[in-house]
Coordinates of C-alpha atoms in Angstrom, one line a residue:
Chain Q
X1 CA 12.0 32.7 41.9
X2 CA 14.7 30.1 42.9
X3 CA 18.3 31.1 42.4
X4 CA 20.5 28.3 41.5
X5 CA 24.0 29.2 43.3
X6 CA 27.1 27.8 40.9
X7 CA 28.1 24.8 43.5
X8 CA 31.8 24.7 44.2
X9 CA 32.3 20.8 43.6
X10 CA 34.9 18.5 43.6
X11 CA 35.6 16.7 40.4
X12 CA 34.3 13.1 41.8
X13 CA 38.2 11.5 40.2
X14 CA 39.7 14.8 42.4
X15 CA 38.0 13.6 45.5
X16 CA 38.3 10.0 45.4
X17 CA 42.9 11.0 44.5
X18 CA 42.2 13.1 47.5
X19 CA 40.9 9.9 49.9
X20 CA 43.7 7.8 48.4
X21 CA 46.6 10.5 49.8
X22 CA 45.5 10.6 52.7
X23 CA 45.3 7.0 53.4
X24 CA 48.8 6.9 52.2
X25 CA 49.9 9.5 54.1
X26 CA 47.7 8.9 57.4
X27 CA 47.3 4.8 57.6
X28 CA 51.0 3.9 58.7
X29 CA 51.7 6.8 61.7
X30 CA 48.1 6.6 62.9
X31 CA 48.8 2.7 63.2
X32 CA 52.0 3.0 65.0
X33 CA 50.1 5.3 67.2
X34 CA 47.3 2.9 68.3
X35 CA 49.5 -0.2 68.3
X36 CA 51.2 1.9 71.0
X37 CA 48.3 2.3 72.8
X38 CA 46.6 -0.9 72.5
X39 CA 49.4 -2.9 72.3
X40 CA 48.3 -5.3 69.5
X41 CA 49.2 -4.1 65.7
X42 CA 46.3 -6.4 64.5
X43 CA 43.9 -4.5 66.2
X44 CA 45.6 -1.5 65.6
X45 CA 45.5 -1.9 61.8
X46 CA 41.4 -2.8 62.1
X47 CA 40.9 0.1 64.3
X48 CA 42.6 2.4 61.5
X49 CA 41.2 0.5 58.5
X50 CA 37.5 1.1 60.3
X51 CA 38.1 5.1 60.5
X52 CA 39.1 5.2 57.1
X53 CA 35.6 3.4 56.1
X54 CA 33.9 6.0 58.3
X55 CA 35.1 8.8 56.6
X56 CA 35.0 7.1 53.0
X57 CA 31.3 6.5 53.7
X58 CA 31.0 10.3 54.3
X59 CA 33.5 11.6 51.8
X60 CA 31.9 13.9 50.5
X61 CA 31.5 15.8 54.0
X62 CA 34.4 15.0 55.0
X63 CA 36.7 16.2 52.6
X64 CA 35.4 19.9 53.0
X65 CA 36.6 19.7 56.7
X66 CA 39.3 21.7 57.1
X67 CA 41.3 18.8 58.5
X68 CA 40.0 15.6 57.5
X69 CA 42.8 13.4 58.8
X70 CA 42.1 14.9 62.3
X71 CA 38.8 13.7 61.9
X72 CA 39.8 10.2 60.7
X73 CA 42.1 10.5 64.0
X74 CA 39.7 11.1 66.6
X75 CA 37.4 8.1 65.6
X76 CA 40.3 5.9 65.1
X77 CA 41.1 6.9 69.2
X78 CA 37.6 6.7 69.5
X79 CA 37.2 3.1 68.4
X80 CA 40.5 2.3 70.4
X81 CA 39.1 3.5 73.4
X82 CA 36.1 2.0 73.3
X83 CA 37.1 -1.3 71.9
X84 CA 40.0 -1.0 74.5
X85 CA 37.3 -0.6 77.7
X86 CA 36.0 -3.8 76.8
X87 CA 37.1 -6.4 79.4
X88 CA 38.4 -9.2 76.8
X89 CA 40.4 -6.8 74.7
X90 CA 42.0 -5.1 78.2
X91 CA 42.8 -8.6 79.3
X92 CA 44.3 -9.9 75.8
X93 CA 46.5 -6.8 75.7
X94 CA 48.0 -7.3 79.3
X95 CA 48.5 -11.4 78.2
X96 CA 50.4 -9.9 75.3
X97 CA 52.7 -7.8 76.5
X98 CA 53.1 -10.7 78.9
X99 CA 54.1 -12.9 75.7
X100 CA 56.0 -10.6 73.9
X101 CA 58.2 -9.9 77.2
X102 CA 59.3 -14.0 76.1
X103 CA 59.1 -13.9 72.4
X104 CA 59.1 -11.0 70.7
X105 CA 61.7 -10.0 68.3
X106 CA 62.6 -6.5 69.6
X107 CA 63.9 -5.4 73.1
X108 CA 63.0 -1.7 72.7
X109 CA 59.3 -2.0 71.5
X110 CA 58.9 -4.4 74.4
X111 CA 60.4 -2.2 76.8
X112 CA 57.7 0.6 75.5
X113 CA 54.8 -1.5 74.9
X114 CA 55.8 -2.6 78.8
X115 CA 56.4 0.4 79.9
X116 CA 53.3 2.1 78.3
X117 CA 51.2 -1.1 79.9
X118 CA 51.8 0.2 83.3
X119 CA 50.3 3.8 83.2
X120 CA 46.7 4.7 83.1
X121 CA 45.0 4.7 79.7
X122 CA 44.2 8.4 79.8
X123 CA 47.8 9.2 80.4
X124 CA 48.8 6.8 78.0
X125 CA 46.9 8.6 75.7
X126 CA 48.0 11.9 76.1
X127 CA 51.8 10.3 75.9
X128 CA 51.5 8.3 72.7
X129 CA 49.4 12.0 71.3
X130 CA 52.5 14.1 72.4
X131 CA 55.1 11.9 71.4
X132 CA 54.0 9.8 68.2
X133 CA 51.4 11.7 66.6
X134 CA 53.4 15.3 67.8
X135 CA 49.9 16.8 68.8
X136 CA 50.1 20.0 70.6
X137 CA 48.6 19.9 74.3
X138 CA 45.8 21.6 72.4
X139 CA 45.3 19.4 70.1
X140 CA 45.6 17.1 72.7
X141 CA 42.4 18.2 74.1
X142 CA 40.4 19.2 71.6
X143 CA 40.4 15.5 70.5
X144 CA 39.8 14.1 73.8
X145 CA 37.2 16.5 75.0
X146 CA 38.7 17.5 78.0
X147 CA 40.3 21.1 79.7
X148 CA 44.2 21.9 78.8
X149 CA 45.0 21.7 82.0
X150 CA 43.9 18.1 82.1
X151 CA 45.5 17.1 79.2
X152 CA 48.6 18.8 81.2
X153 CA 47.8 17.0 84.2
X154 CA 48.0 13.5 82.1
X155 CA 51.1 14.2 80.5
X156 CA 52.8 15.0 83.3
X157 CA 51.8 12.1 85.2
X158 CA 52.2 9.8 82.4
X159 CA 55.7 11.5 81.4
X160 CA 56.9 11.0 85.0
X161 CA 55.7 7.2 85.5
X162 CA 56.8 6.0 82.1
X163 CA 60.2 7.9 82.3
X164 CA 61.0 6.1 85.6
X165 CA 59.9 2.7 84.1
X166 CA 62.2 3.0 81.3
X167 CA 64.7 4.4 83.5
X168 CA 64.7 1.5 85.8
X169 CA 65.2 -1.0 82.8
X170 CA 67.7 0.7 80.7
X171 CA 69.9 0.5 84.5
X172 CA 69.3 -2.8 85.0
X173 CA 70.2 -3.2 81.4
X174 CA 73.3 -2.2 81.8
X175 CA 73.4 -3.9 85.6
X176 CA 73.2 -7.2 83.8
X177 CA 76.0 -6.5 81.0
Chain I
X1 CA 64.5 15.3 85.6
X2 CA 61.7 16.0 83.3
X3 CA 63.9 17.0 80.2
X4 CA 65.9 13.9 80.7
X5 CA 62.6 11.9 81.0
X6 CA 61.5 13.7 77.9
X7 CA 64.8 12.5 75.6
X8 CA 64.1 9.0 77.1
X9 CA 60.6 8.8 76.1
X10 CA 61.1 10.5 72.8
X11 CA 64.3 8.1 72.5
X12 CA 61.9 5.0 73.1
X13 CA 59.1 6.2 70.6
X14 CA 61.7 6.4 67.9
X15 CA 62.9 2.9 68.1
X16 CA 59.3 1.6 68.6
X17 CA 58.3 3.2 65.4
X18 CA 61.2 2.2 64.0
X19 CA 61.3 -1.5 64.7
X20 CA 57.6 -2.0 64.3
X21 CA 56.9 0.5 61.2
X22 CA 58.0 -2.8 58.7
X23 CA 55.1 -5.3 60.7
X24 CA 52.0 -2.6 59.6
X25 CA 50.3 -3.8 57.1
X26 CA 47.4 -1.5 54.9
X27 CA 44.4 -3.4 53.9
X28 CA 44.1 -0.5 51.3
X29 CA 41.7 1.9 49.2
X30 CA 40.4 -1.0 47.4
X31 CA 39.5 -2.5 50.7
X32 CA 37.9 0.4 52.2
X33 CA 35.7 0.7 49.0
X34 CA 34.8 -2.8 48.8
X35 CA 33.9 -2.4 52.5
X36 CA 31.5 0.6 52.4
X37 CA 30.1 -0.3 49.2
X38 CA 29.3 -4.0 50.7
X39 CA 27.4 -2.2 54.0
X40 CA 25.5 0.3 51.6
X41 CA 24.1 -2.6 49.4
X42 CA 23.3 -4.5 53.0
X43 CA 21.9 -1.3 54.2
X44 CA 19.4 -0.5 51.0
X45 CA 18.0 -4.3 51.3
X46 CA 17.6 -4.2 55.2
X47 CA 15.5 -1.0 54.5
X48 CA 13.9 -2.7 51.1
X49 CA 12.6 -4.9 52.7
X50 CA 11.5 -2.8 55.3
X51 CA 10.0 -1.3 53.2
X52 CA 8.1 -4.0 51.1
X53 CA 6.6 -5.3 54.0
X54 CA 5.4 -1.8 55.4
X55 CA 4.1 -0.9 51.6
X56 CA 2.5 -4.9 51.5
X57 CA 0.5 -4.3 54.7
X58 CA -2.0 -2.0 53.7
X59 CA -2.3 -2.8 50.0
X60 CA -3.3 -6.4 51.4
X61 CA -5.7 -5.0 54.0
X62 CA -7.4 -3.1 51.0
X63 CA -7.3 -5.6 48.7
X64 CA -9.2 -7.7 51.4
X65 CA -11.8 -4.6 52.2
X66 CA -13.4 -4.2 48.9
X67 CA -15.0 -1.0 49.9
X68 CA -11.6 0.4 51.1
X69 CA -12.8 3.0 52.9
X70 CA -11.6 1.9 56.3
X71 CA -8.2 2.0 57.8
X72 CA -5.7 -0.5 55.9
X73 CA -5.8 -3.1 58.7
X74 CA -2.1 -5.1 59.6
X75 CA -2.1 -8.8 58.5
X76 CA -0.6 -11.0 59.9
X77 CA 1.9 -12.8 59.4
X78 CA 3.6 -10.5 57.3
X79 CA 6.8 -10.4 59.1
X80 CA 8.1 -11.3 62.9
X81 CA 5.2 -13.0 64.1
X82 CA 5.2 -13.4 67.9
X83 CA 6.0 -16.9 67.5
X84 CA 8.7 -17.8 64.4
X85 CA 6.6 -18.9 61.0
X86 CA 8.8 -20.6 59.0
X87 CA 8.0 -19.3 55.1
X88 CA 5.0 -16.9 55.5
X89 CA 5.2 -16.1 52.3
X90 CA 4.2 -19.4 51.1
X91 CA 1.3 -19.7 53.2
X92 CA -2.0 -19.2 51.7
X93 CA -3.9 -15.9 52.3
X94 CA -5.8 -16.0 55.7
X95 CA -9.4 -15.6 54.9
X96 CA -10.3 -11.4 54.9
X97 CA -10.8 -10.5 58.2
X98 CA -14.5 -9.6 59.8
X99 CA -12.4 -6.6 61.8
X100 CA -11.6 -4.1 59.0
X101 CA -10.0 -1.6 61.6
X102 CA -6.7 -1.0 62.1
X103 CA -5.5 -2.9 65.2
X104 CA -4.0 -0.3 68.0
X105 CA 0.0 -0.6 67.7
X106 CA 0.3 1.0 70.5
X107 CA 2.9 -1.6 73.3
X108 CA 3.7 -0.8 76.5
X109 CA 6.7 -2.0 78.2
X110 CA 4.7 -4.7 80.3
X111 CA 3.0 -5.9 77.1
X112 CA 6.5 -6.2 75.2
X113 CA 8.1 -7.6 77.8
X114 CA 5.3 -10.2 78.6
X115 CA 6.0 -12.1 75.6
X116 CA 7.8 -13.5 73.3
X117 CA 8.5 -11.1 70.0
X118 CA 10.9 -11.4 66.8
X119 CA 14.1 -9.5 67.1
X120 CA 16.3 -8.9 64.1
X121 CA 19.4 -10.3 63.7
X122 CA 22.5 -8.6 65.1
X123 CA 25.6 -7.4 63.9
X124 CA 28.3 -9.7 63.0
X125 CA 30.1 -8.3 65.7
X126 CA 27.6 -8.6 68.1
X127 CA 26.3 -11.7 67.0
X128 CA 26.2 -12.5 70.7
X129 CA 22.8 -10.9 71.6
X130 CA 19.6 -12.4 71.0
X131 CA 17.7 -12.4 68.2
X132 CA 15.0 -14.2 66.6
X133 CA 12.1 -15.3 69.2
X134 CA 13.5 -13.3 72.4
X135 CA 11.7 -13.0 75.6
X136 CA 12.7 -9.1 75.9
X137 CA 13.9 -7.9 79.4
X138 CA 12.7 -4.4 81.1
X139 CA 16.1 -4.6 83.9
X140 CA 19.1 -6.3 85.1
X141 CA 19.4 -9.3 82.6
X142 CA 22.4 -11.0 82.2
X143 CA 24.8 -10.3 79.9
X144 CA 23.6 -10.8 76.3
X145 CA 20.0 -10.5 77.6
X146 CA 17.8 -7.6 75.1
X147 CA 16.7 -4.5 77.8
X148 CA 14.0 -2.3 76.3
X149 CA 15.6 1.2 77.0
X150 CA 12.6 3.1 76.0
X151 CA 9.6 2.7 74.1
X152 CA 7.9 5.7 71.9
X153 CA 4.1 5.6 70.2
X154 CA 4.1 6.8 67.1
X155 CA 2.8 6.7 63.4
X156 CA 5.5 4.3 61.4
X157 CA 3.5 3.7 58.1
X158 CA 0.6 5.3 56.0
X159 CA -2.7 4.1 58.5
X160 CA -3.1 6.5 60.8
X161 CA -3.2 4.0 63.8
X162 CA 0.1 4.3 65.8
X163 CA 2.7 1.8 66.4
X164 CA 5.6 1.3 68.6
X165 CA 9.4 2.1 68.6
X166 CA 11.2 0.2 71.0
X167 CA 15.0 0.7 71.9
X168 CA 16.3 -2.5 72.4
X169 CA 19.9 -2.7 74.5
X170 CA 21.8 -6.0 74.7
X171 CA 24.1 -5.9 77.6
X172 CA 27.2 -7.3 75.7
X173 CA 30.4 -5.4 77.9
X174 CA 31.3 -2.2 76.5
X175 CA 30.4 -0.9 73.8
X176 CA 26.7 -2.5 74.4
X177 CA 24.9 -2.7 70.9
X178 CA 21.6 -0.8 70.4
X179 CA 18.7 -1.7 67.8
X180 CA 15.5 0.5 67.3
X181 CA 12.7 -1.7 66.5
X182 CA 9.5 -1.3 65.2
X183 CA 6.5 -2.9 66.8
X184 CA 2.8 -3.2 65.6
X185 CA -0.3 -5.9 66.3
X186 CA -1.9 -7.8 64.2
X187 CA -5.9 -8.5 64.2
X188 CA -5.3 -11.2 66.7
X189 CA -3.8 -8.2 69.0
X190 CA -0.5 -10.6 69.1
X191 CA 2.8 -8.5 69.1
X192 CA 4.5 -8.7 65.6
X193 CA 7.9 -6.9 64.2
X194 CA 7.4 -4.8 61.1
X195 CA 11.3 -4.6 61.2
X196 CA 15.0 -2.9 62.2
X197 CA 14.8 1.1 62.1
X198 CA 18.2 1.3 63.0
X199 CA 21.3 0.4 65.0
X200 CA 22.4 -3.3 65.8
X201 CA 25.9 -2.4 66.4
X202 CA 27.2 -2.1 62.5
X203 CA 30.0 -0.3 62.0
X204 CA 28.4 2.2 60.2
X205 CA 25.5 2.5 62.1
X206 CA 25.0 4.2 65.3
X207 CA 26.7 3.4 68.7
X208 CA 23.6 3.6 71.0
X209 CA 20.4 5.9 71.4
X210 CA 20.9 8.9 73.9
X211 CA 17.3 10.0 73.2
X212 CA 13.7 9.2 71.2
X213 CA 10.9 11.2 70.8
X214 CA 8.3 10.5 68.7
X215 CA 8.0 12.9 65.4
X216 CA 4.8 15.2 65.0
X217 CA 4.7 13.9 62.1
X218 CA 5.1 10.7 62.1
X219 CA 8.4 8.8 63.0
X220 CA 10.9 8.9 65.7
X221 CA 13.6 11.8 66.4
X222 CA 16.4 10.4 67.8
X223 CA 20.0 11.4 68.9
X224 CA 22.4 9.4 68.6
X225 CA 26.1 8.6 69.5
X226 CA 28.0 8.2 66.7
X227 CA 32.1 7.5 65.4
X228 CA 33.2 5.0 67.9
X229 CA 32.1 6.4 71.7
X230 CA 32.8 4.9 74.9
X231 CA 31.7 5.7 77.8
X232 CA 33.5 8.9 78.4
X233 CA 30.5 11.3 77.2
X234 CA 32.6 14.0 76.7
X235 CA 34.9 12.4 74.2
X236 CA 31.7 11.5 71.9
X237 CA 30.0 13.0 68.8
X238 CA 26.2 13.4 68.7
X239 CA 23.7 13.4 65.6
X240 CA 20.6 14.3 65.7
X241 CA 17.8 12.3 63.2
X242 CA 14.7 12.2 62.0
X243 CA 13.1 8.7 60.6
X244 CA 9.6 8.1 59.1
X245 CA 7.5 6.8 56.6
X246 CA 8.1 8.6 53.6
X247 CA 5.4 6.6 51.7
X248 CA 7.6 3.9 50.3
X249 CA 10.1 3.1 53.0
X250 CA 10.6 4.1 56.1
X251 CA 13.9 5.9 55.7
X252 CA 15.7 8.3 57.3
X253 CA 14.0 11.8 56.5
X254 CA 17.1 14.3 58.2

C-alpha cells in the first residue's frame, strides 16, 4: 500500500514573489561586494546576474534552504574567484585600477579599489566578507571552505596591509594640501 | 593600531559603497527568466537530438535486417562521422549492410587519439576550443588543444554492444572547459560521435569531471564539480550523477 504524504508546497506565484525579493534585496550589496574584489562593476554585475540564474534554475531546491541568499553568495564568490584566476581577467583588473588611478570620477573608491589591488586575493576576500558583506569570521569560513583560524589569519594580514596602504595615502593627502 | 586600522577600513568601505552604489545596474528578474528559460529550451534540443539519432540507429539497422533477430547494427553516417559529411540526412540510404552485428564501440585512448573524430561545438564562452573535426590530444597540447582525460566502456543505447565515453578537456586557462562525449563505430570500424552527454563549459552545466565510472547498468556515473569552482578544491561543491539510456534519450537518470 502506498501512502501519499500531504506535500508541504509552495504556491508556484509564492515562490516565484519569493525569487523576486531576494534579487531585490541581495543583487545591489552582493555587487558592491564583488566589484570590490574584482575591481570591475561590469563583471561584477555578470558574476551576480549568473548566481541568480543558478539558483533560479534550481528554485525550487533552493528556496527550501534555510538561507538561500547564502547560497546565491557563495557561487557568486565562486564564479569571481574562478573567473578572477584566469590570467586575462587578473591582468585587465590590474590595467584598470591603473586607468581609474587617471580617470575615474571618485578619489575614495580609487583609493580602495588601489588599495584592495595590492593585497593577496585570499585576504582580499576575507576583507571585503568582513567589512562589506558583515559576515562573521564563521561565516567567513564556512563559505570559503577553509579553518577559522585561517580565515583569522587572512584578516589579519589583509587588515594590517590595507590599513597601512590607506594610511600612507590619506598622509600624503594631506602632505600635498 | 588595529582598531584605528579597523575605522579606516570600515571608513573606506562606506564611501566606496557609497560612491559606486548609483553605477550598479540590475539586469533583472525578467532577465534571469529569459536566461534560464533560453538554456533549458537549448538544453532539451541538445539532448533531442541526442536522442533522435541514438533512437534512429537501431530502428534503421532493423529496418535493414528483415529478420531482426540480430543486434541493431550502427549506420553510418548518422551523426559525426570521422571525417565532416556535409547533410547526411540528404544522402541516400547506403545499401543494407552484409555485417548484421553490432560493430564493438569499444575506443581506446590510442585509437581516439589516432584520428580524426567530430567534437561538438563548445560553449559560447569557450568558443575557443576545438570542435568539429579535431585531432584529439592524450597530453601536453597547447592551449585550446582537446586532452582525453579519461575514457569509460560502457552501454550508451538499447544494443547490447558497448560504446565509449570520453572526457574531453580543452586546456583554455582557468577555468578549463570539460565535455563528455559519446563514441561508437560504425560498420566500417571508423570512429563516429553519437553526441554531447554533458559539460562544454555552459553556465549551467558542469565545471569539469572529478570522476567516471561506467554504470552496471548501462551509462556513466560521474561526479562532478559544480557552481563556479576554481582550483581551490576545498572551496567547491560536488554532485554526484547517473546518465544512461532510458530508452528514448539518453538523459540524466539521478
Amino acid at each position: 500500500m502506498t501512502v501519499m504524504a500531504a506535500a508541504a508546497t509552495i504556491p508556484i506565484a509564492e515562490s516565484q514573489r519569493d525569487f523576486d525579493d531576494l534579487y531585490a534585496v541581495a543583487y545591489q550589496g552582493l555587487t558592491l561586494q564583488l566589484y570590490a574584489y574584482l575591481g570591475d562593476l561590469s563583471e561584477a554585475q555578470d558574476v551576480v546576474q549568473e548566481a541568480f540564474c543558478r539558483a533560479y534554475s534550481k528554485w525550487k531546491t533552493i528556496s527550501g534552504y534555510q538561507e538561500p541568499a547564502a547560497w546565491v553568495r557563495r557561487v557568486a564568490w565562486n564564479l569571481a574567484t574562478s573567473r578572477f584566476r584566469k590570467q586575462k581577467v587578473a591582468a585587465t583588473f590590474w590595467r584598470k585600477q591603473r586607468v581609474e588611478h587617471l580617470e575615474g570620477p571618485s578619489p575614495d573608491r580609487v583609493a580602495l579599489t588601489r588599495a584592495l589591488a595590492k593585497i593577496p586575493a585570499q585576504q582580499r576576500r576575507a576583507v571585503v566578507l568582513h567589512y562589506m558583506a558583515q559576515l562573521s569570521i564563521v561565516e567567513i569560513a564556512e563559505q570559503e571552505g577553509v579553518a577559522e583560524g585561517t580565515v583569522k589569519s587572512w584578516l589579519s594580514r589583509g587588515r594590517a596591509a590595507l590599513g597601512q596602504q590607506l594610511q600612507d595615502r590619506k598622509a600624503k593627502g594631506r602632505n600635498d594640501v | 593600531m588595529s582598531e584605528h586600522y579597523d575605522e579606516l577600513i570600515g571608513e573606506a568601505f562606506g564611501e566606496f559603497t557609497s560612491a559606486a552604489a548609483p553605477s550598479v545596474r540590475a539586469a533583472g528578474t525578467a532577465a534571469v527568466r529569459s536566461t534560464v528559460a533560453h538554456r533549458r529550451k537549448a538544453r532539451l534540443m541538445t539532448f533531442s537530438v541526442l536522442g533522435a539519432l541514438l533512437l534512429a540507429v537501431p530502428v534503421t539497422a532493423l529496418a535493414a535486417n528483415p529478420w531482426g533477430n540480430n543486434g541493431p547494427p550502427h549506420m553510418a553516417a548518422s551523426d559525426g562521422p570521422t571525417t565532416p559529411v556535409p547533410s547526411p540526412s540528404a544522402e541516400p540510404s547506403p545499401p543494407p549492410p552484409r555485417q548484421v552485428q553490432s560493430p564493438d564501440g569499444r575506443i581506446t585512448l590510442d585509437q581516439l587519439t589516432s584520428v580524426d573524430v567530430t567534437v561538438p561545438a563548445w560553449a559560447k564562452d569557450f568558443a575557443r576550443c576545438k570542435s568539429g573535426s579535431v585531432r584529439l590530444k592524450k597530453t601536453g597540447p597547447a592551449q585550446n588543444d582537446l586532452v582525453v582525460n579519461a575514457v569509460v566502456h560502457t552501454n550508451l543505447d538499447s544494443d547490447p554492444q558497448l560504446e565509449t565515453a570520453a572526457v574531453l578537456l580543452c586546456l583554455s586557462g582557468d577555468p578549463s572547459p570539460e565535455m563528455v562525449v559519446a563514441f561508437d563505430r560504425d560498420h566500417d570500424g571508423k570512429i563516429v560521435t553519437l553526441g554531447r552527454i554533458l559539460g562544454g563549459g555552459g553556465w549551467d552545466d558542469v565545471d569539469f569531471v572529478q570522476t567516471m565510472s561506467a554504470r552496471p547498468d548501462g551509462g556513466i556515473n560521474v561526479r562532478a564539480c559544480i557552481g563556479g569552482c576554481g582550483s581551490d578544491p576545498t572551496d567547491n561543491m560536488y554532485q554526484n550523477r547517473e546518465y544512461a539510456w532510458d530508452g528514448s534519450e539518453f538523459a540524466r537518470v539521478k
